[in-house]
Amino acid sequence: MANKFSKNKNWLAENKEKIKNLQNQVKDIAENFVANPYKMVEFLQFKSKFYNYSVKNTMLIQQQLPGACFCGSFQSWKDKGYSVTKGQKGLKIFVPVITTYYNKGNDEWQKISDASKEDKEKIKKGEYQTRRIQNFKIGTVFDITQTNCPVEEYGKYIGAGYNSELHAS
């Protein structure tokens, strides 16, 4: 049986491969825009519905579910009072993750989450230098059509935008 370290190492390798595959998908989509400018127009129309998602994530959403109109995480749908319909496959996107590292002065940066109690105390006192680095992990979102949200209530979420008074201000 594999030990904990080798399992973690396997998971890291698999996760890096999944991230690389998603990055390649984004690259392929962008190259397709150059080959077919009409695809860019379609994308820009699609992107207008996903103003709160990055261009890369919108590309991934469109590729996985071209008819998507309003996406959210499993938890966000739960918070709205809806649930994801059983058997629905989530849409893979990049999710930013901020990780804080510390340095004891030897140019080896380590995650604060891996620090000993003593090191955490020294970090709090400012004895060790820290830095925050943004990385990405793979997250999952679901379109409104993949939930039990009644069609009559779609208007609450799709194209709601801002009312005229808010635009004026």
Backbone as CSV, one residue per row, in Angstrom:
resi,resn,N_x,N_y,N_z,CA_x,CA_y,CA_z,C_x,C_y,C_z
1,MET,0.852,-1.198,0.000,0.000,0.000,0.000,0.884,1.242,0.000
2,ALA,0.505,2.233,-0.778,1.292,3.459,-0.890,1.182,4.275,0.394
3,ASN,2.279,4.916,0.756,2.239,5.744,1.960,1.609,7.094,1.635
4,LYS,1.401,7.907,2.698,0.732,9.194,2.560,1.493,10.115,1.601
5,PHE,2.815,10.110,1.672,3.623,10.992,0.836,3.465,10.652,-0.648
6,SER,3.500,9.383,-0.982,3.388,9.015,-2.398,1.985,9.291,-2.936
7,LYS,0.964,9.135,-2.095,-0.397,9.459,-2.513,-0.501,10.953,-2.802
8,ASN,0.085,11.776,-1.924,0.052,13.215,-2.093,0.819,13.617,-3.352
9,LYS,1.943,12.964,-3.582,2.761,13.242,-4.754,1.990,12.894,-6.031
10,ASN,1.287,11.766,-6.022,0.462,11.367,-7.167,-0.649,12.377,-7.412
11,TRP,-1.295,12.828,-6.334,-2.381,13.795,-6.461,-1.844,15.089,-7.055
12,LEU,-0.692,15.554,-6.571,-0.112,16.786,-7.093,0.193,16.664,-8.583
13,ALA,0.756,15.546,-8.989,1.082,15.331,-10.401,-0.196,15.312,-11.249
14,GLU,-1.225,14.630,-10.779,-2.496,14.573,-11.506,-3.130,15.957,-11.600
15,ASN,-3.080,16.715,-10.496,-3.663,18.048,-10.479,-2.930,18.981,-11.437
16,LYS,-1.601,18.902,-11.458,-0.818,19.719,-12.388,-1.183,19.378,-13.824
17,GLU,-1.404,18.110,-14.095,-1.783,17.675,-15.444,-3.162,18.218,-15.816
18,LYS,-4.107,18.200,-14.886,-5.446,18.729,-15.145,-5.384,20.232,-15.419
19,ILE,-4.584,20.948,-14.649,-4.440,22.391,-14.854,-3.820,22.662,-16.216
20,LYS,-2.796,21.888,-16.566,-2.146,22.056,-17.876,-3.140,21.795,-19.002
21,ASN,-3.987,20.778,-18.857,-5.002,20.472,-19.875,-5.982,21.637,-20.039
22,LEU,-6.420,22.231,-18.913,-7.330,23.369,-19.003,-6.638,24.556,-19.670
23,GLN,-5.374,24.788,-19.329,-4.627,25.881,-19.961,-4.505,25.653,-21.471
24,ASN,-4.282,24.424,-21.867,-4.194,24.096,-23.297,-5.529,24.320,-24.005
25,GLN,-6.627,24.012,-23.316,-7.953,24.245,-23.892,-8.154,25.738,-24.155
26,VAL,-7.754,26.576,-23.192,-7.885,28.025,-23.357,-7.041,28.497,-24.541
27,LYS,-5.828,27.966,-24.641,-4.943,28.335,-25.748,-5.574,27.946,-27.090
28,ASP,-6.140,26.750,-27.168,-6.783,26.290,-28.397,-7.968,27.183,-28.779
29,ILE,-8.749,27.578,-27.779,-9.900,28.454,-28.034,-9.407,29.789,-28.594
30,ALA,-8.381,30.352,-27.972,-7.841,31.639,-28.431,-7.290,31.533,-29.850
31,GLU,-6.611,30.434,-30.152,-6.089,30.239,-31.509,-7.227,30.113,-32.522
32,ASN,-8.336,29.544,-32.099,-9.505,29.416,-32.962,-10.085,30.790,-33.289
33,PHE,-9.970,31.744,-32.360,-10.447,33.103,-32.618,-9.681,33.726,-33.778
34,VAL,-8.390,33.460,-33.838,-7.563,34.006,-34.915,-7.967,33.374,-36.247
35,ALA,-8.187,32.075,-36.223,-8.554,31.354,-37.450,-9.962,31.707,-37.924
36,ASN,-10.857,32.000,-36.974,-12.240,32.283,-37.320,-12.744,33.460,-36.483
37,PRO,-12.623,34.684,-36.987,-13.021,35.873,-36.225,-14.481,35.864,-35.776
38,TYR,-15.342,35.144,-36.476,-16.742,35.072,-36.061,-16.881,34.375,-34.703
39,LYS,-15.952,33.474,-34.414,-15.953,32.815,-33.103,-15.683,33.842,-32.005
40,MET,-14.855,34.832,-32.312,-14.569,35.900,-31.350,-15.829,36.714,-31.076
41,VAL,-16.586,37.002,-32.113,-17.836,37.748,-31.948,-18.803,36.947,-31.083
42,GLU,-18.931,35.660,-31.360,-19.793,34.790,-30.548,-19.338,34.799,-29.094
43,PHE,-18.020,34.725,-28.915,-17.489,34.714,-27.555,-17.803,36.020,-26.830
44,LEU,-17.629,37.144,-27.499,-17.892,38.437,-26.853,-19.358,38.564,-26.453
45,GLN,-20.250,38.036,-27.273,-21.670,38.039,-26.910,-21.893,37.157,-25.681
46,PHE,-21.231,35.997,-25.671,-21.349,35.083,-24.532,-20.744,35.728,-23.287
47,LYS,-19.591,36.372,-23.441,-18.877,36.985,-22.318,-19.718,38.050,-21.633
48,SER,-20.575,38.729,-22.392,-21.397,39.791,-21.808,-22.303,39.270,-20.693
49,LYS,-22.589,37.976,-20.688,-23.416,37.373,-19.632,-22.586,37.005,-18.406
50,PHE,-21.264,36.985,-18.564,-20.388,36.507,-17.492,-19.366,37.570,-17.096
51,TYR,-19.864,38.757,-16.765,-18.986,39.874,-16.430,-18.164,39.631,-15.164
52,ASN,-18.612,38.740,-14.303,-17.872,38.495,-13.064,-16.878,37.331,-13.178
53,TYR,-16.721,36.781,-14.366,-15.738,35.720,-14.599,-14.638,36.248,-15.501
54,SER,-13.437,35.730,-15.329,-12.317,36.135,-16.177,-12.555,35.663,-17.613
55,VAL,-11.773,36.216,-18.522,-11.882,35.810,-19.930,-11.588,34.318,-20.060
56,LYS,-10.533,33.847,-19.380,-10.183,32.420,-19.467,-11.312,31.542,-18.958
57,ASN,-11.884,31.907,-17.805,-12.958,31.093,-17.251,-14.203,31.134,-18.132
58,THR,-14.469,32.286,-18.729,-15.618,32.376,-19.630,-15.398,31.496,-20.856
59,MET,-14.159,31.462,-21.359,-13.850,30.577,-22.488,-14.131,29.127,-22.113
60,LEU,-13.699,28.739,-20.913,-13.902,27.356,-20.471,-15.384,27.039,-20.295
61,ILE,-16.128,27.976,-19.718,-17.568,27.762,-19.527,-18.251,27.593,-20.878
62,GLN,-17.929,28.479,-21.838,-18.561,28.401,-23.151,-18.223,27.093,-23.857
63,GLN,-16.983,26.645,-23.710,-16.584,25.401,-24.369,-17.323,24.200,-23.775
64,GLN,-17.512,24.195,-22.467,-18.128,23.051,-21.807,-19.654,23.057,-21.883
65,LEU,-20.241,24.273,-21.893,-21.703,24.379,-21.953,-22.069,25.665,-22.701
66,PRO,-22.096,25.586,-24.049,-22.329,26.783,-24.857,-23.622,27.530,-24.529
67,GLY,-24.603,26.854,-23.983,-25.874,27.502,-23.652,-25.939,28.051,-22.240
68,ALA,-24.832,28.045,-21.524,-24.824,28.530,-20.138,-25.258,29.986,-20.082
69,CYS,-25.949,30.346,-19.006,-26.405,31.736,-18.907,-26.148,32.368,-17.544
70,PHE,-25.999,31.588,-16.492,-25.692,32.138,-15.172,-25.088,31.017,-14.333
71,CYS,-23.830,31.159,-13.958,-23.128,30.092,-13.241,-22.801,30.495,-11.815
72,GLY,-22.707,29.494,-10.978,-22.300,29.682,-9.596,-21.783,28.374,-9.036
73,SER,-21.079,28.482,-7.931,-20.549,27.281,-7.276,-21.689,26.502,-6.633
74,PHE,-21.388,25.290,-6.252,-22.365,24.446,-5.561,-22.892,25.181,-4.327
75,GLN,-21.962,25.772,-3.571,-22.333,26.469,-2.338,-23.168,27.716,-2.625
76,SER,-22.836,28.445,-3.690,-23.609,29.653,-3.987,-25.056,29.307,-4.348
77,TRP,-25.254,28.196,-5.051,-26.622,27.773,-5.355,-27.340,27.362,-4.072
78,LYS,-26.623,26.691,-3.209,-27.206,26.284,-1.927,-27.606,27.520,-1.106
79,ASP,-26.733,28.539,-1.107,-27.021,29.782,-0.380,-28.242,30.503,-0.943
80,LYS,-28.508,30.348,-2.239,-29.674,30.964,-2.877,-30.943,30.142,-2.633
81,GLY,-30.786,28.972,-2.025,-31.941,28.139,-1.720,-32.234,27.067,-2.761
82,TYR,-31.301,26.841,-3.668,-31.489,25.836,-4.711,-30.424,24.756,-4.572
83,SER,-30.655,23.652,-5.251,-29.632,22.609,-5.255,-29.343,22.201,-6.694
84,VAL,-28.156,21.677,-6.861,-27.758,21.188,-8.170,-28.479,19.871,-8.403
85,THR,-29.035,19.710,-9.584,-29.762,18.493,-9.932,-28.795,17.312,-9.920
86,LYS,-29.228,16.230,-9.305,-28.391,15.039,-9.203,-27.945,14.570,-10.584
87,GLY,-26.664,14.223,-10.680,-26.114,13.703,-11.919,-25.534,14.767,-12.851
88,GLN,-25.682,16.034,-12.490,-25.150,17.103,-13.339,-23.637,17.165,-13.218
89,LYS,-22.993,17.384,-14.344,-21.536,17.488,-14.369,-21.166,18.967,-14.285
90,GLY,-20.330,19.305,-13.325,-19.925,20.688,-13.151,-18.992,21.160,-14.249
91,LEU,-18.890,22.461,-14.383,-18.020,23.089,-15.367,-16.712,23.460,-14.677
92,LYS,-15.605,23.061,-15.245,-14.290,23.295,-14.644,-13.793,24.694,-14.987
93,ILE,-13.342,25.411,-13.960,-12.778,26.744,-14.144,-11.539,26.877,-13.260
94,PHE,-10.795,27.963,-13.458,-9.657,28.274,-12.598,-10.131,29.130,-11.436
95,VAL,-9.687,28.765,-10.228,-10.040,29.517,-9.033,-8.743,30.034,-8.407
96,PRO,-8.649,31.354,-8.175,-7.425,31.878,-7.567,-7.303,31.455,-6.104
97,VAL,-6.083,31.125,-5.718,-5.786,30.734,-4.337,-4.564,31.530,-3.896
98,ILE,-4.701,32.231,-2.792,-3.581,32.991,-2.247,-2.934,32.145,-1.157
99,THR,-1.645,31.903,-1.294,-0.903,31.125,-0.311,0.175,32.028,0.283
100,THR,0.297,32.005,1.605,1.310,32.815,2.271,2.497,31.931,2.630
101,TYR,3.672,32.421,2.279,4.926,31.713,2.540,5.759,32.528,3.518
102,TYR,6.667,31.849,4.219,7.587,32.543,5.113,9.005,32.070,4.839
103,ASN,9.961,32.914,5.288,11.373,32.624,5.067,12.119,32.872,6.363
104,LYS,12.918,31.878,6.760,13.707,31.990,7.985,15.020,32.737,7.745
105,GLY,15.228,33.189,6.521,16.450,33.905,6.197,17.426,33.070,5.387
106,ASN,16.999,31.896,4.951,17.888,31.004,4.201,17.458,30.845,2.745
107,ASP,16.620,31.751,2.251,16.123,31.741,0.872,15.261,30.529,0.533
108,GLU,14.839,29.775,1.521,13.896,28.677,1.297,12.531,29.112,1.813
109,TRP,11.608,29.324,0.895,10.255,29.744,1.260,9.406,28.521,1.535
110,GLN,8.666,28.576,2.651,7.801,27.467,3.047,6.403,28.002,3.322
111,LYS,5.407,27.150,3.124,4.030,27.549,3.400,3.845,27.759,4.899
112,ILE,3.125,28.802,5.259,2.835,29.042,6.676,2.007,27.897,7.238
113,SER,1.157,27.308,6.414,0.325,26.196,6.890,1.181,25.003,7.334
114,ASP,2.420,24.912,6.823,3.323,23.817,7.195,4.273,24.198,8.335
115,ALA,4.152,25.427,8.845,5.080,25.915,9.868,4.815,25.271,11.226
116,SER,5.877,25.146,12.013,5.749,24.640,13.377,5.143,25.738,14.258
117,LYS,4.740,25.372,15.476,4.173,26.344,16.409,5.169,27.473,16.682
118,GLU,6.421,27.085,16.870,7.454,28.078,17.159,7.619,29.055,15.995
119,ASP,7.652,28.512,14.780,7.798,29.366,13.605,6.584,30.282,13.434
120,LYS,5.385,29.774,13.712,4.185,30.604,13.601,4.230,31.771,14.579
121,GLU,4.777,31.530,15.771,4.926,32.613,16.752,5.896,33.667,16.235
122,LYS,7.000,33.221,15.653,7.996,34.151,15.115,7.425,34.929,13.918
123,ILE,6.578,34.286,13.148,5.926,34.963,12.021,5.028,36.071,12.554
124,LYS,4.245,35.757,13.605,3.353,36.753,14.204,4.129,37.950,14.735
125,LYS,5.306,37.684,15.288,6.147,38.757,15.847,6.890,39.530,14.761
126,GLY,6.820,39.051,13.529,7.485,39.734,12.424,8.950,39.384,12.287
127,GLU,9.375,38.293,12.915,10.779,37.888,12.853,11.140,37.223,11.529
128,TYR,10.142,36.686,10.843,10.381,36.053,9.554,9.680,36.858,8.462
129,GLN,10.319,36.936,7.319,9.741,37.602,6.166,8.640,36.717,5.582
130,THR,7.544,37.346,5.145,6.451,36.591,4.525,6.130,37.188,3.153
131,ARG,5.513,36.373,2.337,5.015,36.846,1.033,3.801,36.017,0.655
132,ARG,2.921,36.682,-0.067,1.699,36.028,-0.539,1.819,35.824,-2.034
133,ILE,1.499,34.627,-2.473,1.595,34.286,-3.899,0.251,33.736,-4.356
134,GLN,-0.186,34.230,-5.508,-1.440,33.734,-6.071,-1.159,32.602,-7.043
135,ASN,-1.838,31.512,-6.836,-1.814,30.372,-7.750,-3.250,30.070,-8.132
136,PHE,-3.439,29.047,-8.918,-4.789,28.669,-9.315,-5.006,27.189,-9.084
137,LYS,-6.231,26.869,-8.694,-6.646,25.476,-8.598,-7.862,25.324,-9.499
138,ILE,-8.268,24.108,-9.695,-9.448,23.852,-10.518,-10.677,23.852,-9.619
139,GLY,-11.646,24.640,-10.013,-12.907,24.698,-9.292,-14.036,24.254,-10.203
140,THR,-15.209,24.136,-9.638,-16.367,23.671,-10.388,-17.525,24.631,-10.174
141,VAL,-18.182,24.994,-11.266,-19.395,25.807,-11.190,-20.508,25.091,-11.942
142,PHE,-21.729,25.525,-11.675,-22.900,24.928,-12.311,-23.762,26.045,-12.887
143,ASP,-24.324,25.794,-14.048,-25.224,26.752,-14.672,-26.589,26.659,-14.000
144,ILE,-27.352,27.724,-14.104,-28.690,27.762,-13.508,-29.567,26.633,-14.054
145,THR,-29.327,26.233,-15.307,-30.119,25.158,-15.905,-29.796,23.794,-15.299
146,GLN,-28.722,23.723,-14.528,-28.333,22.476,-13.887,-28.839,22.402,-12.445
147,THR,-29.692,23.348,-12.066,-30.209,23.400,-10.705,-31.718,23.189,-10.707
148,ASN,-32.281,23.168,-9.518,-33.736,23.038,-9.405,-34.423,24.401,-9.333
149,CYS,-33.716,25.441,-9.717,-34.303,26.788,-9.763,-35.408,26.796,-10.822
150,PRO,-36.623,27.189,-10.442,-37.718,27.212,-11.423,-37.438,28.239,-12.526
151,VAL,-37.832,27.913,-13.736,-37.616,28.779,-14.894,-38.190,30.175,-14.641
152,GLU,-39.301,30.244,-13.938,-39.941,31.531,-13.656,-39.025,32.462,-12.853
153,GLU,-38.081,31.893,-12.116,-37.198,32.703,-11.273,-35.857,33.020,-11.942
154,TYR,-35.642,32.547,-13.155,-34.387,32.816,-13.859,-34.129,34.317,-13.981
155,GLY,-35.180,35.084,-14.161,-35.047,36.532,-14.334,-34.366,37.231,-13.168
156,LYS,-34.429,36.632,-11.980,-33.735,37.200,-10.814,-32.232,37.231,-11.032
157,TYR,-31.751,36.292,-11.820,-30.308,36.104,-11.955,-29.775,36.417,-13.349
158,ILE,-30.563,36.138,-14.362,-30.085,36.301,-15.738,-30.450,37.686,-16.245
159,GLY,-29.452,38.412,-16.675,-29.687,39.725,-17.268,-30.268,40.740,-16.321
160,ALA,-30.166,40.480,-15.026,-30.718,41.421,-14.062,-29.978,42.749,-14.149
161,GLY,-28.660,42.703,-14.213,-27.854,43.914,-14.372,-28.178,44.942,-13.319
162,TYR,-28.050,46.217,-13.674,-28.325,47.313,-12.771,-29.509,48.099,-13.303
163,ASN,-30.306,48.618,-12.383,-31.434,49.444,-12.834,-30.913,50.819,-13.250
164,SER,-31.739,51.594,-13.878,-31.342,52.895,-14.437,-30.814,53.846,-13.366
165,GLU,-31.393,53.816,-12.188,-30.947,54.703,-11.117,-29.497,54.400,-10.724
166,LEU,-29.150,53.133,-10.645,-27.781,52.774,-10.312,-26.816,53.179,-11.416
167,HIS,-27.235,53.020,-12.673,-26.384,53.427,-13.797,-26.148,54.935,-13.744
168,ALA,-27.181,55.673,-13.431,-27.072,57.138,-13.393,-26.077,57.584,-12.313
169,SER,-26.095,56.878,-11.179,-25.183,57.279,-10.088,-23.777,56.826,-10.394
